PDB file of C-alpha atoms in Angstrom:
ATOM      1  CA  UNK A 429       6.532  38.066  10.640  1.00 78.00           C
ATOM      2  CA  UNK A 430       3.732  35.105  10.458  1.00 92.00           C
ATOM      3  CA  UNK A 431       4.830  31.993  12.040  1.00 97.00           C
ATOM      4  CA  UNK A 432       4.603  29.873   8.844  1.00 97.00           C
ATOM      5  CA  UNK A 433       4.946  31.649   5.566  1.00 97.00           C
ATOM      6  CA  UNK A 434       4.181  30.076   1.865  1.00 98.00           C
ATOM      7  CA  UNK A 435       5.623  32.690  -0.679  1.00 97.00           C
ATOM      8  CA  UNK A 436       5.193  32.161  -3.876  1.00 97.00           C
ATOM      9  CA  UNK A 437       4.689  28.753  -4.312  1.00 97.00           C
ATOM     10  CA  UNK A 438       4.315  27.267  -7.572  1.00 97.00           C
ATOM     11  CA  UNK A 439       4.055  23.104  -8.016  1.00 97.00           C
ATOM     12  CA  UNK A 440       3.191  20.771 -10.754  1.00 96.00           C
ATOM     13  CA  UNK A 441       3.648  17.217 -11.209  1.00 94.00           C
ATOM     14  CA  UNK A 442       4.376  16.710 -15.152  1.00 91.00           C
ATOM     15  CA  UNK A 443       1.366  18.314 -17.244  1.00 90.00           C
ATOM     16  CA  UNK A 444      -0.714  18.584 -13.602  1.00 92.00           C
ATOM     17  CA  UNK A 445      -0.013  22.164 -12.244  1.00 94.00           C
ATOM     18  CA  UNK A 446      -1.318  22.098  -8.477  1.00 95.00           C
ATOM     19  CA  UNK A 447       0.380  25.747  -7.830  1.00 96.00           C
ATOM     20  CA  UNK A 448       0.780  29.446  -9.214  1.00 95.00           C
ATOM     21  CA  UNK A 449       1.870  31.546  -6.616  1.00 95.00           C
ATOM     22  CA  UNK A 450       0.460  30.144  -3.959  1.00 96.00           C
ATOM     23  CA  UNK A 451       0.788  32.558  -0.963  1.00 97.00           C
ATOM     24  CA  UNK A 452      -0.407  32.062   2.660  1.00 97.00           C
ATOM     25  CA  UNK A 453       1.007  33.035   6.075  1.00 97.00           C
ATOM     26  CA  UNK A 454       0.135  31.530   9.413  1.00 97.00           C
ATOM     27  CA  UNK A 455       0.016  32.920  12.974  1.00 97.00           C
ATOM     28  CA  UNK A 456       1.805  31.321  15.647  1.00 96.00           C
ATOM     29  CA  UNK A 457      -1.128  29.168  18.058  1.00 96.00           C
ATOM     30  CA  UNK A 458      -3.906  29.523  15.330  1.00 96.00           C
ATOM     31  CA  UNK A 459      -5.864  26.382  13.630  1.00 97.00           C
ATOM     32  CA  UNK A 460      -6.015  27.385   9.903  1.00 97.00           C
ATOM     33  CA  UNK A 461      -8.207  25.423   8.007  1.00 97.00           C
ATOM     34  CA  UNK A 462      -7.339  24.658   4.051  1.00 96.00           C
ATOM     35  CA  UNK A 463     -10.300  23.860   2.074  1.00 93.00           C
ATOM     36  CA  UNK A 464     -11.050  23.657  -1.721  1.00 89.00           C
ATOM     37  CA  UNK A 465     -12.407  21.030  -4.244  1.00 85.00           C
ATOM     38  CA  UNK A 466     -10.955  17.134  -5.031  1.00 82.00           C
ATOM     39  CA  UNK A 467      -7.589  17.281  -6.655  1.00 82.00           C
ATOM     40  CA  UNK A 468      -7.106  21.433  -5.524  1.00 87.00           C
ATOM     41  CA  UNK A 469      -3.639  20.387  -3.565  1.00 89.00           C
ATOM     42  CA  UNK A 470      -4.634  20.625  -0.105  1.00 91.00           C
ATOM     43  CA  UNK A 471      -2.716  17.396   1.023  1.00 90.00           C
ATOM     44  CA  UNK A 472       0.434  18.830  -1.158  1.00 94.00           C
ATOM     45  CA  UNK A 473       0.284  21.918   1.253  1.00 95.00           C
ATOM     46  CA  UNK A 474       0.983  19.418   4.152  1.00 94.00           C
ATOM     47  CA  UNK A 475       3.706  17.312   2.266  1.00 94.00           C
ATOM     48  CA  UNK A 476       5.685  20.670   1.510  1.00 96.00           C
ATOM     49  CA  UNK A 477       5.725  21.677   4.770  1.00 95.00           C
ATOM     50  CA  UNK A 478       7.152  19.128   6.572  1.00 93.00           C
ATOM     51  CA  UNK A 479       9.163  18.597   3.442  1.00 93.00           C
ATOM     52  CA  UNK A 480       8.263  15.416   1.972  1.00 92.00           C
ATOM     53  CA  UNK A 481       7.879  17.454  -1.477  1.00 94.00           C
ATOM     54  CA  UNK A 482       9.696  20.230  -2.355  1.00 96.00           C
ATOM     55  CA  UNK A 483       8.041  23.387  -4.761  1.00 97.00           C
ATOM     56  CA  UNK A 484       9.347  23.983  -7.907  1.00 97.00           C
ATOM     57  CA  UNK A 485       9.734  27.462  -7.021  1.00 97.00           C
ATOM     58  CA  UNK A 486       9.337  29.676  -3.574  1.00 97.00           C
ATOM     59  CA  UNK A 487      10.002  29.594  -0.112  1.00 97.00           C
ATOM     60  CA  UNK A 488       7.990  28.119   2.637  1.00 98.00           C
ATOM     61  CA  UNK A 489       9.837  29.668   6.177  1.00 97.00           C
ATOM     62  CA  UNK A 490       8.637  28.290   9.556  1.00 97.00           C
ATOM     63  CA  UNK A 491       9.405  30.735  12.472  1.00 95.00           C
ATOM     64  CA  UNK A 492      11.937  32.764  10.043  1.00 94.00           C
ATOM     65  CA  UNK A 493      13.379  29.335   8.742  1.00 95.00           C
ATOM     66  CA  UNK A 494      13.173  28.572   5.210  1.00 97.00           C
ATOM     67  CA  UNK A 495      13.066  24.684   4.887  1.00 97.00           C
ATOM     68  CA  UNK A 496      13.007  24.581   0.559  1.00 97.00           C
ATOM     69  CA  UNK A 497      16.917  24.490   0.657  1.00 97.00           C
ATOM     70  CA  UNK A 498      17.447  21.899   3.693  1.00 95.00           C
ATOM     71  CA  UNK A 499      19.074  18.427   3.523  1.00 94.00           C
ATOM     72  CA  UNK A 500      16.995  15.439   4.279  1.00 91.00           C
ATOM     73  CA  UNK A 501      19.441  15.953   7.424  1.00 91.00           C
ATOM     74  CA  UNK A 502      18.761  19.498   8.030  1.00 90.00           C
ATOM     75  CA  UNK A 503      14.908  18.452   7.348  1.00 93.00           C
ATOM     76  CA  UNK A 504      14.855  16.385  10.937  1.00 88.00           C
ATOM     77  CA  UNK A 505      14.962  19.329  12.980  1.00 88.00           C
ATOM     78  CA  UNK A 506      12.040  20.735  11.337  1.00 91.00           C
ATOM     79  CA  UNK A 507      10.519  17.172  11.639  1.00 90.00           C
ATOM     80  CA  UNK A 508      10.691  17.080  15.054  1.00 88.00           C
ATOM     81  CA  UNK A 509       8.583  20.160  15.731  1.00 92.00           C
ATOM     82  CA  UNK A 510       5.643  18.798  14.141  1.00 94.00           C
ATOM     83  CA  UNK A 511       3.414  16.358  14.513  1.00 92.00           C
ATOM     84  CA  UNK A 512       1.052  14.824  12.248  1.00 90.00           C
ATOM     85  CA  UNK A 513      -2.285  12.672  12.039  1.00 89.00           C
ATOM     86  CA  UNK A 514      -2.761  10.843   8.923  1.00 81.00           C
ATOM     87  CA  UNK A 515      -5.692  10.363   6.981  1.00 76.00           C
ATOM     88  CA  UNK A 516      -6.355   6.979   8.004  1.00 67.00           C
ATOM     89  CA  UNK A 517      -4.432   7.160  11.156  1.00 66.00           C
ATOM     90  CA  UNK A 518      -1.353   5.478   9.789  1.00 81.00           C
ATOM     91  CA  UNK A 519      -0.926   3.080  12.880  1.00 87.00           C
ATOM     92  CA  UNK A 520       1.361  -0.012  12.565  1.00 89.00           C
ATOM     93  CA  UNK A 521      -0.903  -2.959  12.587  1.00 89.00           C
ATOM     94  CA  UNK A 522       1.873  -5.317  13.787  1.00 91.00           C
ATOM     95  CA  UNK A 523       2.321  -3.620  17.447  1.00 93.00           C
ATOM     96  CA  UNK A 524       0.349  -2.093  20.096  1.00 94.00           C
ATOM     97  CA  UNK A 525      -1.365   0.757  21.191  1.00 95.00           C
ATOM     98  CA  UNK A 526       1.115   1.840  23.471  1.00 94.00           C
ATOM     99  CA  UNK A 527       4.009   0.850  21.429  1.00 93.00           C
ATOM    100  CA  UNK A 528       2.995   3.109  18.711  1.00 94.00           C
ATOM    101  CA  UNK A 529       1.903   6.358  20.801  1.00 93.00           C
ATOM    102  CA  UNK A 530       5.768   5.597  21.901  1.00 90.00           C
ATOM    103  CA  UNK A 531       7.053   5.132  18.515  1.00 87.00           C
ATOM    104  CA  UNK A 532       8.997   8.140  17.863  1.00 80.00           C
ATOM    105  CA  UNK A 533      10.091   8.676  21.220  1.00 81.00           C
ATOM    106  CA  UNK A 534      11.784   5.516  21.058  1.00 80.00           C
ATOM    107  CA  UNK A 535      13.177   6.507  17.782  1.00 75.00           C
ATOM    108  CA  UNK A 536      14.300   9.695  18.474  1.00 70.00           C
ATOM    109  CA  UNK A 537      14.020  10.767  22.006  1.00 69.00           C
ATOM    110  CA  UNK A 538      16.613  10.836  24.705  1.00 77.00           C
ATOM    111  CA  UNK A 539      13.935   9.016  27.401  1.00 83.00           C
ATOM    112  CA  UNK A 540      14.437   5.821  29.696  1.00 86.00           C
ATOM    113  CA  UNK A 541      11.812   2.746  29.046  1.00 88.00           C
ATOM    114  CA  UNK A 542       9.899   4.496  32.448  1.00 90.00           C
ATOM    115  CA  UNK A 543      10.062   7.638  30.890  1.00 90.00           C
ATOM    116  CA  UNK A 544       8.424   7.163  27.668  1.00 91.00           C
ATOM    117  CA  UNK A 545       5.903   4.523  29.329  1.00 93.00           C
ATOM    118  CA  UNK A 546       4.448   7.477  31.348  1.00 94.00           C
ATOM    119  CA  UNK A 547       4.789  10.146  28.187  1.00 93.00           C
ATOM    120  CA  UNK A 548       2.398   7.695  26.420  1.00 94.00           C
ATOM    121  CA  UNK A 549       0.124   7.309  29.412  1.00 95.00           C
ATOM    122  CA  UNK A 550       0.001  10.792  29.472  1.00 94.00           C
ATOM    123  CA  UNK A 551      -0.793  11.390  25.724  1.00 95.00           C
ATOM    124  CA  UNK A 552      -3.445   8.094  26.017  1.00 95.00           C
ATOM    125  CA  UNK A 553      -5.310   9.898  29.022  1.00 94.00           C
ATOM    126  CA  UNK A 554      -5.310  13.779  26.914  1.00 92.00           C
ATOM    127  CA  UNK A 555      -7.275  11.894  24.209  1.00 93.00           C
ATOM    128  CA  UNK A 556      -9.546  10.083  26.342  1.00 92.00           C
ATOM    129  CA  UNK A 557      -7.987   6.892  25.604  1.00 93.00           C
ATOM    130  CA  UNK A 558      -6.158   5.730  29.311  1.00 94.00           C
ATOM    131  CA  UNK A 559      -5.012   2.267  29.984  1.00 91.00           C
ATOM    132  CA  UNK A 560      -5.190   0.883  26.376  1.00 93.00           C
ATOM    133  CA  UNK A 561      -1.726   0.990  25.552  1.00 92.00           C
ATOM    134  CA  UNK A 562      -1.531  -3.063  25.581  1.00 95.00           C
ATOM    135  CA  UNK A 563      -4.600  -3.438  22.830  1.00 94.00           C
ATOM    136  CA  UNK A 564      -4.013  -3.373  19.292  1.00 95.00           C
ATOM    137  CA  UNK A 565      -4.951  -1.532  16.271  1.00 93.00           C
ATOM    138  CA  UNK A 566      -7.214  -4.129  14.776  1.00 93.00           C
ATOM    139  CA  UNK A 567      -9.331  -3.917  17.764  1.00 93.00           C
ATOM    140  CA  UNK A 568      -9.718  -0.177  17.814  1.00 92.00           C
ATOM    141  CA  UNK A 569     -12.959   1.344  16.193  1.00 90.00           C
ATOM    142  CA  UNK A 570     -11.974   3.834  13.196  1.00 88.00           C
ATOM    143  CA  UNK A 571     -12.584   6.906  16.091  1.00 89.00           C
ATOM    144  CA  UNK A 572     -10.745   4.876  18.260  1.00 92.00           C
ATOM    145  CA  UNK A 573      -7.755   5.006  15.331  1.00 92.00           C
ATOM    146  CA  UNK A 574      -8.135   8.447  14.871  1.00 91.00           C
ATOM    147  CA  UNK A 575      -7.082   9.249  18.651  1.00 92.00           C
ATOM    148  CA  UNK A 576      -4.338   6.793  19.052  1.00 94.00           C
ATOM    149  CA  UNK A 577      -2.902   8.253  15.846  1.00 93.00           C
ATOM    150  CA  UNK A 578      -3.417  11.829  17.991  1.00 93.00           C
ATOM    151  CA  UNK A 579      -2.073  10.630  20.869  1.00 94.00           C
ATOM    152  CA  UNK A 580       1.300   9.845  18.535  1.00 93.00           C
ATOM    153  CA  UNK A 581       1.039  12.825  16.991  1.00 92.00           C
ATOM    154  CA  UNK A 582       1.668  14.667  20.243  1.00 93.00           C
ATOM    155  CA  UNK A 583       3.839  12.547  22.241  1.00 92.00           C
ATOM    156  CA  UNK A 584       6.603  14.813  20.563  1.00 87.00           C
ATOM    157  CA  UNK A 585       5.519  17.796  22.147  1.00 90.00           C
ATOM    158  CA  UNK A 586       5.549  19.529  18.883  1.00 93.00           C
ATOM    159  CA  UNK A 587       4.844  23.055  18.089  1.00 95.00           C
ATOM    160  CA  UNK A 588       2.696  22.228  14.315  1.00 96.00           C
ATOM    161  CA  UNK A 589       0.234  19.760  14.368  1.00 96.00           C
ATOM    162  CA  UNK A 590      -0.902  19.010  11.044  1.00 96.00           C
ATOM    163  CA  UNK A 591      -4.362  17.538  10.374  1.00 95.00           C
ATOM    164  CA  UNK A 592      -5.201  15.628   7.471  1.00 92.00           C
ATOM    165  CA  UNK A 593      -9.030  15.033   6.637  1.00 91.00           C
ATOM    166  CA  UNK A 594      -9.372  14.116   9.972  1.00 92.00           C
ATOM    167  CA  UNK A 595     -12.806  12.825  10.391  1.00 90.00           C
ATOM    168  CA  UNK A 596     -13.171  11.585   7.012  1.00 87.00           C
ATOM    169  CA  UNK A 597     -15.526   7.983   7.872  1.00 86.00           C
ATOM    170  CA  UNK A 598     -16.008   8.578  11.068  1.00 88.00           C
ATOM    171  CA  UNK A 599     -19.924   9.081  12.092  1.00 89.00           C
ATOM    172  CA  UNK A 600     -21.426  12.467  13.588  1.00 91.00           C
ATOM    173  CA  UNK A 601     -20.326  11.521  17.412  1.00 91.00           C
ATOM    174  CA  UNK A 602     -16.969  10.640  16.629  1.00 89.00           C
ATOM    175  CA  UNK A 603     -16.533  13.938  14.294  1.00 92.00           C
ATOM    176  CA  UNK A 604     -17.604  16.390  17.157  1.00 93.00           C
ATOM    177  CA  UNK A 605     -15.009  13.942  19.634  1.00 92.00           C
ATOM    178  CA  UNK A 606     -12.435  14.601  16.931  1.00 93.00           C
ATOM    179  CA  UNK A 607     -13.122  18.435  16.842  1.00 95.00           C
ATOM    180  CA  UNK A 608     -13.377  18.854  20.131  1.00 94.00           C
ATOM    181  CA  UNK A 609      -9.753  17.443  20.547  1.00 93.00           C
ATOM    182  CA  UNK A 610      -8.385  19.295  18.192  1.00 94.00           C
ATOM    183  CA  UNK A 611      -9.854  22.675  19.535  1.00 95.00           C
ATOM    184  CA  UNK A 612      -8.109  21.614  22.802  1.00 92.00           C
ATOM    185  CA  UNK A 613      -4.787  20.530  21.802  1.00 92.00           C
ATOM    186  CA  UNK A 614      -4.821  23.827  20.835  1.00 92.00           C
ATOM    187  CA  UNK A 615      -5.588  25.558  24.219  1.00 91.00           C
ATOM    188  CA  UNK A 616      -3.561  22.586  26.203  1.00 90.00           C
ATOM    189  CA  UNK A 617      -0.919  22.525  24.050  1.00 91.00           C
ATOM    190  CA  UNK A 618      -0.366  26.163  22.185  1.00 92.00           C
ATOM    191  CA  UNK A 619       0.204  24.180  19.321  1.00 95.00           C
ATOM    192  CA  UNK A 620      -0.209  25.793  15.399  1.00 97.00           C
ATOM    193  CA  UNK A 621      -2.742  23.804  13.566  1.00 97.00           C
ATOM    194  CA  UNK A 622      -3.165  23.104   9.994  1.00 97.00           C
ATOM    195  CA  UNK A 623      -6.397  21.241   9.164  1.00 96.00           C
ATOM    196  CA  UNK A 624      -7.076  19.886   5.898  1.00 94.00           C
ATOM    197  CA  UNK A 625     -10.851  18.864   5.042  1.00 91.00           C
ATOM    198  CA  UNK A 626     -13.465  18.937   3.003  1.00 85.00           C
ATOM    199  CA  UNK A 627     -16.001  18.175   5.697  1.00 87.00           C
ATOM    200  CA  UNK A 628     -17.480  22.034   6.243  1.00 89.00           C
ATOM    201  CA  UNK A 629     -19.231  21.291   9.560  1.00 91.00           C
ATOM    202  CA  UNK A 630     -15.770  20.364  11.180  1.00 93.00           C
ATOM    203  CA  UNK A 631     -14.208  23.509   9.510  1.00 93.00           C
ATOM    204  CA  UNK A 632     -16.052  25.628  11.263  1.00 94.00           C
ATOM    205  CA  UNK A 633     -15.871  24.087  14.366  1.00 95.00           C
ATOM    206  CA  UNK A 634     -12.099  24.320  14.867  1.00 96.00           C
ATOM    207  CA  UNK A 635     -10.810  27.165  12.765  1.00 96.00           C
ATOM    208  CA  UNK A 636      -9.442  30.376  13.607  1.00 96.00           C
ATOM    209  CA  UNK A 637      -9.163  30.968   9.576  1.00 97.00           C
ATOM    210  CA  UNK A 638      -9.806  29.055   6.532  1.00 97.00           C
ATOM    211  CA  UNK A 639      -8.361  29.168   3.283  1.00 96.00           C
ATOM    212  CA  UNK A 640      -9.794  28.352   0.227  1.00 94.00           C
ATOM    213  CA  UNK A 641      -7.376  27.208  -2.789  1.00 93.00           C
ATOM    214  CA  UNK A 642      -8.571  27.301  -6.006  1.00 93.00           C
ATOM    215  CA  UNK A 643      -6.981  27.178  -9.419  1.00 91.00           C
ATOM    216  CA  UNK A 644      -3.674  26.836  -7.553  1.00 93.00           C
ATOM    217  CA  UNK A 645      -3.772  29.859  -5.585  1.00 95.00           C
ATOM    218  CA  UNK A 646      -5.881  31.003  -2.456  1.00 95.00           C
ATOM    219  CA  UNK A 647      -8.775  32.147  -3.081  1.00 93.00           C
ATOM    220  CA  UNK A 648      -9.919  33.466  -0.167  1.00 94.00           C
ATOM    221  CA  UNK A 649      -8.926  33.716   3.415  1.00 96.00           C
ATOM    222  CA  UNK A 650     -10.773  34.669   6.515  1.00 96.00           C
ATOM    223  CA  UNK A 651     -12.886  34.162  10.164  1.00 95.00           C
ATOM    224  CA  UNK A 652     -15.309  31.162  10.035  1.00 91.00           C
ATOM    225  CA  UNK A 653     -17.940  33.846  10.287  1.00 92.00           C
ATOM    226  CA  UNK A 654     -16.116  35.532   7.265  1.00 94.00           C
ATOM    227  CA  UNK A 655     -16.301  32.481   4.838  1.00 93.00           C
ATOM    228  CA  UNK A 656     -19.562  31.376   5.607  1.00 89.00           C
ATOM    229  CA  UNK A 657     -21.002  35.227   4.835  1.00 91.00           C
ATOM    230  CA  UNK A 658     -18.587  35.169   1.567  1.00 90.00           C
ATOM    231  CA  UNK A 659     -20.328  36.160  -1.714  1.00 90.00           C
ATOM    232  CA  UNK A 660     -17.030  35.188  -3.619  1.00 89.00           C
ATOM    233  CA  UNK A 661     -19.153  33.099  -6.042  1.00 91.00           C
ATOM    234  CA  UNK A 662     -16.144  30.294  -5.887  1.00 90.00           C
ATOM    235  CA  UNK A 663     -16.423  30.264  -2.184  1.00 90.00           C
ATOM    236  CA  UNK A 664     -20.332  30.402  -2.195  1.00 88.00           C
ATOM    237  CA  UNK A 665     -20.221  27.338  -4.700  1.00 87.00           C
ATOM    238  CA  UNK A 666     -18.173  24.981  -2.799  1.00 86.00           C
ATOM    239  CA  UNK A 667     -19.540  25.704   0.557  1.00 84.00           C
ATOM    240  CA  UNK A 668     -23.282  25.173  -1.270  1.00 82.00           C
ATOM    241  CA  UNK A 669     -21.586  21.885  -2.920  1.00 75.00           C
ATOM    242  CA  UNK A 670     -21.620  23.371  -6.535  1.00 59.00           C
ATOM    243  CA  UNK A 671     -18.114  22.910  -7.316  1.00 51.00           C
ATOM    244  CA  UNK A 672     -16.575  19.676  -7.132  1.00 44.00           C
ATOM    245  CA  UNK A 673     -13.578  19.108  -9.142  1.00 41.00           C
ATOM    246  CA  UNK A 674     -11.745  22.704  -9.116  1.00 39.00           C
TER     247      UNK A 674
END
């Protein structure tokens, strides 16, 4: 049994269908990479599973789990075993560095003041980032963002990270820093990674798999080596840049 299993997932939002029978299953410790064009649901994939949304039909089961039927309640447990790094990075403007890395262990977490101080160090110094937990956000570069929100997004110790389009604006050196932490979070950590993106270079940097959804199912699935060799003409035309809204 896969790690994380989608089964049958179908989704639409009024007249907007996003799913058909979506199906996907995910190894424990891999980085699967979702890909696909503008609008294909690839951020929806993240929402469901840490159950933000819920799909109009199907079951989505982490480690033998399935998480459709939970209570907001029941939800938190599930919650706590991921961690997640936002689009834009998602920090709170309004306090630090350090007191956001902290955030949810101060929210959540059974940890003395010295405890979670030295949990954020910790996290700070994994993403390149040590002694800046008194600065804040507004000072940070957009890479800068991206690491503190990483930092955060591990402070949990969870067992999912989930990536959302995570070097979208940031230029080519800050990408490959981005990439490179998220290949080793994965070998420090053991964590599963889902990675959405449409920025192909970075896909193939940090993926184990990709999956390609199109017309609200996946379209194909398979090795980096695997998808860039495709001759599925779908896959062909959006790795080429000849499909954009799918």
């Amino acid at each position: 049994m896969s790690f994380i299993e989608f089964t049958r997932i179908e989704k639409a939002f009024d007249e907007k269908v996003v799913y058909t029978g979506l199906d996907l299953s995910i190894e424990k410790g891999e980085t699967i990479t979702i890909i696909g064009g503008s609008g294909s649901g690839k951020s929806v994939l993240l929402k469901l599973l840490v159950g933000l949304m819920k799909p109009d039909t199907g079951s989505i089961k982490i480690d033998g789990t399935d998480i459709v039927p939970l209570s907001e309640q029941g939800l938190l447990s599930v919650r706590k075993r991921i961690g997640m790094l936002f689009q834009g990075g998602a920090l709170f403007d309004s306090v630090s560095v350090g007191q956001n890395v902290g955030y949810g262990l101060e929210m959540h977490a059974q940890m003395s003041e010295n405890e979670i101080a030295d949990k954020v160090s910790h996290c700070l110094e994994m993403v390149g980032l040590p002694g800046i937990e008194q600065m804040m956000p507004a000072d940070l570069s957009g890479g800068m963002k991206k690491r503190v929100a990483l930092a955060r997004a591990i402070a949990y110790d969870p067992e999912i990270i989930l990536y959302d389009e995570p070097t979208t604006g940031l230029d080519p050196t800050n990408s490959n820093r981005i990439n490179h932490l998220i290949n080793e979070m994965r070998e420090l950590l053991n964590v599963t990674s889902v990675v959405v993106t449409h920025d192909m270079k970075s896909a193939f940097a940090v993926s184990d798999r990709l999956a390609m959804l199109f017309r609200g199912r996946i379209e194909a699935v398979g090795t980096s080596k695997e998808i860039e060799r495709s001759q599925d003409p779908v896959v062909r035309g959006f790795i080429e840049g000849n499909i954009g809204e799918l």
